């Protein structure tokens, strides 16, 4: 193994949902906190040391429609622009069963179990591997006990429905709180490192 860390970033509501009952586009309880100072500092933190971004198809397509324009916008918040430039330039691995060609430059499409792909990535290269806001990949990696660091943004709203990040049946694990910050609206940014 190379010593690469597997990190994951996700925003959740107080009731642990990563989107509301209306489906993946139901992000009202999360989007309202995406541009706070705490969220922007958190965004700046998640890609520090990462060289590979791992995304699900839906996020890859959505991010492609947004972040490249931020990278090119000289008036954008420097933290947003820094993240956008990193994402555009980073090696990207996109999980998809439907895409015929990669939606980004420097992108490889995969259609295999998440644990297998991540184990292969960890065995080569250098730098952290960031699973970027893609619960469909984060959840099986939590189940396989493969995530080393969690970047969690908790938004102070209850969605009342929708999928949860932490499903029943996960293997027991312990985590160390490495960073914590609370914003003026009650949003919290936390970094947890898994204790081996």
Tab-separated table of C-alpha atoms in Angstrom:
chain	number	residue	atom	x	y	z
A	1	UNK	CA	0.000	0.000	0.000
A	2	UNK	CA	1.063	3.577	-0.670
A	3	UNK	CA	-0.209	5.190	2.517
A	4	UNK	CA	-2.852	7.137	0.597
A	5	UNK	CA	-5.768	8.157	2.818
A	6	UNK	CA	-9.351	7.624	1.743
A	7	UNK	CA	-11.341	10.727	2.655
A	8	UNK	CA	-15.014	11.518	2.148
A	9	UNK	CA	-16.971	14.751	2.126
A	10	UNK	CA	-20.728	15.059	2.594
A	11	UNK	CA	-23.285	17.521	3.932
A	12	UNK	CA	-26.147	16.175	6.021
A	13	UNK	CA	-29.132	17.509	7.937
A	14	UNK	CA	-29.656	17.092	11.670
A	15	UNK	CA	-31.601	13.906	10.976
A	16	UNK	CA	-28.675	12.554	8.946
A	17	UNK	CA	-30.178	12.982	5.459
A	18	UNK	CA	-28.045	13.932	2.471
A	19	UNK	CA	-31.111	15.027	0.541
A	20	UNK	CA	-34.761	15.451	1.363
A	21	UNK	CA	-37.799	13.262	0.614
A	22	UNK	CA	-38.222	14.813	-2.852
A	23	UNK	CA	-35.203	12.983	-4.257
A	24	UNK	CA	-31.618	13.956	-5.124
A	25	UNK	CA	-32.590	17.481	-6.199
A	26	UNK	CA	-34.285	18.137	-2.816
A	27	UNK	CA	-31.338	19.940	-1.220
A	28	UNK	CA	-33.132	22.929	0.306
A	29	UNK	CA	-32.072	22.018	3.852
A	30	UNK	CA	-28.421	21.868	2.744
A	31	UNK	CA	-27.928	24.462	-0.013
A	32	UNK	CA	-28.906	27.326	2.286
A	33	UNK	CA	-25.654	26.753	4.218
A	34	UNK	CA	-23.308	26.074	1.286
A	35	UNK	CA	-21.876	29.587	1.050
A	36	UNK	CA	-21.405	30.451	4.721
A	37	UNK	CA	-17.916	31.283	5.958
A	38	UNK	CA	-17.738	27.949	7.794
A	39	UNK	CA	-18.802	26.050	4.658
A	40	UNK	CA	-16.257	27.854	2.499
A	41	UNK	CA	-13.439	27.164	4.950
A	42	UNK	CA	-14.586	23.543	5.044
A	43	UNK	CA	-14.560	23.401	1.224
A	44	UNK	CA	-11.019	24.764	1.272
A	45	UNK	CA	-10.016	22.035	3.751
A	46	UNK	CA	-11.472	18.966	2.000
A	47	UNK	CA	-9.161	18.969	-1.010
A	48	UNK	CA	-5.983	19.780	0.913
A	49	UNK	CA	-3.556	16.965	0.160
A	50	UNK	CA	-5.952	15.204	-2.236
A	51	UNK	CA	-4.850	14.292	-5.742
A	52	UNK	CA	-7.838	12.182	-6.818
A	53	UNK	CA	-11.546	13.029	-6.792
A	54	UNK	CA	-14.045	10.172	-6.798
A	55	UNK	CA	-17.596	10.967	-7.856
A	56	UNK	CA	-20.842	9.257	-8.695
A	57	UNK	CA	-22.286	9.958	-12.136
A	58	UNK	CA	-24.958	12.378	-10.912
A	59	UNK	CA	-22.441	14.535	-9.043
A	60	UNK	CA	-19.928	14.383	-11.888
A	61	UNK	CA	-22.492	15.725	-14.346
A	62	UNK	CA	-23.803	18.350	-11.902
A	63	UNK	CA	-20.338	19.502	-10.878
A	64	UNK	CA	-19.303	19.780	-14.541
A	65	UNK	CA	-22.149	22.213	-15.097
A	66	UNK	CA	-20.998	24.452	-12.253
A	67	UNK	CA	-17.376	24.270	-11.066
A	68	UNK	CA	-15.432	24.925	-14.304
A	69	UNK	CA	-17.124	28.325	-14.616
A	70	UNK	CA	-16.153	29.119	-11.001
A	71	UNK	CA	-12.535	28.164	-11.762
A	72	UNK	CA	-12.527	30.684	-14.614
A	73	UNK	CA	-14.305	33.467	-12.657
A	74	UNK	CA	-11.746	35.931	-11.306
A	75	UNK	CA	-14.469	37.490	-9.122
A	76	UNK	CA	-15.421	34.221	-7.408
A	77	UNK	CA	-14.625	33.725	-3.723
A	78	UNK	CA	-10.974	32.585	-3.625
A	79	UNK	CA	-11.896	29.460	-1.611
A	80	UNK	CA	-14.555	28.475	-4.150
A	81	UNK	CA	-12.153	29.171	-6.991
A	82	UNK	CA	-9.363	27.191	-5.328
A	83	UNK	CA	-11.595	24.163	-4.936
A	84	UNK	CA	-12.920	24.533	-8.489
A	85	UNK	CA	-9.422	24.694	-9.958
A	86	UNK	CA	-8.377	21.668	-7.925
A	87	UNK	CA	-11.424	19.681	-9.098
A	88	UNK	CA	-10.917	20.590	-12.757
A	89	UNK	CA	-7.211	19.679	-12.638
A	90	UNK	CA	-7.371	16.591	-10.376
A	91	UNK	CA	-7.478	12.999	-11.535
A	92	UNK	CA	-11.166	12.044	-11.452
A	93	UNK	CA	-12.747	8.617	-11.147
A	94	UNK	CA	-16.463	8.546	-11.947
A	95	UNK	CA	-18.691	5.592	-11.087
A	96	UNK	CA	-21.336	5.017	-13.738
A	97	UNK	CA	-23.301	2.232	-15.333
A	98	UNK	CA	-24.755	4.501	-18.017
A	99	UNK	CA	-22.112	6.951	-19.286
A	100	UNK	CA	-20.423	5.987	-22.563
A	101	UNK	CA	-17.655	8.574	-22.294
A	102	UNK	CA	-16.076	10.558	-19.493
A	103	UNK	CA	-17.748	13.934	-18.838
A	104	UNK	CA	-14.483	15.664	-17.812
A	105	UNK	CA	-10.862	15.771	-18.894
A	106	UNK	CA	-8.530	13.641	-16.755
A	107	UNK	CA	-11.464	11.360	-15.914
A	108	UNK	CA	-11.775	7.604	-15.886
A	109	UNK	CA	-15.145	5.840	-15.841
A	110	UNK	CA	-15.555	2.738	-13.680
A	111	UNK	CA	-18.349	0.230	-13.245
A	112	UNK	CA	-17.207	-2.035	-10.417
A	113	UNK	CA	-17.776	-2.387	-6.658
A	114	UNK	CA	-16.626	0.764	-4.831
A	115	UNK	CA	-14.461	-1.152	-2.353
A	116	UNK	CA	-12.533	-2.859	-5.182
A	117	UNK	CA	-11.929	0.371	-7.093
A	118	UNK	CA	-10.838	2.293	-3.999
A	119	UNK	CA	-8.540	-0.518	-2.853
A	120	UNK	CA	-6.876	-0.459	-6.293
A	121	UNK	CA	-6.523	3.346	-6.191
A	122	UNK	CA	-5.009	3.196	-2.731
A	123	UNK	CA	-2.353	0.751	-3.954
A	124	UNK	CA	-0.896	3.185	-6.520
A	125	UNK	CA	-0.075	6.863	-6.786
A	126	UNK	CA	0.185	9.416	-4.018
A	127	UNK	CA	-1.999	11.937	-2.215
A	128	UNK	CA	-5.394	11.557	-0.601
A	129	UNK	CA	-8.360	10.133	-2.473
A	130	UNK	CA	-11.469	12.276	-1.874
A	131	UNK	CA	-14.902	10.730	-2.325
A	132	UNK	CA	-16.638	13.966	-3.113
A	133	UNK	CA	-20.264	14.341	-1.964
A	134	UNK	CA	-21.265	10.953	-3.404
A	135	UNK	CA	-23.204	8.954	-0.819
A	136	UNK	CA	-23.638	6.058	-3.250
A	137	UNK	CA	-19.858	5.519	-2.969
A	138	UNK	CA	-19.325	6.642	0.633
A	139	UNK	CA	-21.898	4.213	2.060
A	140	UNK	CA	-20.335	0.993	0.708
A	141	UNK	CA	-16.883	2.248	1.743
A	142	UNK	CA	-18.134	2.839	5.289
A	143	UNK	CA	-19.572	-0.681	5.222
A	144	UNK	CA	-16.161	-2.015	4.119
A	145	UNK	CA	-14.382	0.078	6.798
A	146	UNK	CA	-12.249	1.779	4.118
A	147	UNK	CA	-12.729	5.470	4.926
A	148	UNK	CA	-9.907	7.053	6.916
A	149	UNK	CA	-11.268	10.593	7.255
A	150	UNK	CA	-14.793	12.064	7.148
A	151	UNK	CA	-15.455	15.713	6.367
A	152	UNK	CA	-19.029	16.311	7.545
A	153	UNK	CA	-21.010	19.516	7.235
A	154	UNK	CA	-24.143	19.336	9.401
A	155	UNK	CA	-26.949	21.735	8.528
A	156	UNK	CA	-29.305	22.728	11.363
A	157	UNK	CA	-32.532	21.541	9.723
A	158	UNK	CA	-34.546	18.351	9.848
A	159	UNK	CA	-35.376	17.124	6.352
A	160	UNK	CA	-38.025	14.700	7.629
A	161	UNK	CA	-37.325	12.135	4.926
A	162	UNK	CA	-34.811	11.013	2.360
A	163	UNK	CA	-31.854	8.662	2.611
A	164	UNK	CA	-29.495	8.709	5.585
A	165	UNK	CA	-25.727	8.514	5.419
A	166	UNK	CA	-25.311	6.094	8.311
A	167	UNK	CA	-27.400	2.985	7.697
A	168	UNK	CA	-27.983	0.236	10.237
A	169	UNK	CA	-25.552	-2.640	9.957
A	170	UNK	CA	-22.314	-0.675	9.566
A	171	UNK	CA	-19.317	-2.256	11.282
A	172	UNK	CA	-18.472	-0.639	14.628
A	173	UNK	CA	-15.689	1.946	14.430
A	174	UNK	CA	-14.224	4.747	16.536
A	175	UNK	CA	-13.390	8.208	15.280
A	176	UNK	CA	-11.310	11.114	16.571
A	177	UNK	CA	-12.658	14.657	16.143
A	178	UNK	CA	-9.733	16.436	14.461
A	179	UNK	CA	-11.471	19.733	13.680
A	180	UNK	CA	-14.778	21.359	14.564
A	181	UNK	CA	-16.232	24.742	13.683
A	182	UNK	CA	-19.709	26.195	14.139
A	183	UNK	CA	-21.188	28.974	12.022
A	184	UNK	CA	-23.512	31.834	12.866
A	185	UNK	CA	-26.542	29.957	11.511
A	186	UNK	CA	-25.798	26.825	13.550
A	187	UNK	CA	-24.095	24.892	10.750
A	188	UNK	CA	-21.145	22.785	11.845
A	189	UNK	CA	-18.101	21.594	9.952
A	190	UNK	CA	-16.339	18.604	11.464
A	191	UNK	CA	-13.386	16.447	10.485
A	192	UNK	CA	-13.258	12.914	11.904
A	193	UNK	CA	-10.314	10.542	11.579
A	194	UNK	CA	-10.939	6.832	12.011
A	195	UNK	CA	-9.041	5.309	14.910
A	196	UNK	CA	-7.411	2.072	13.673
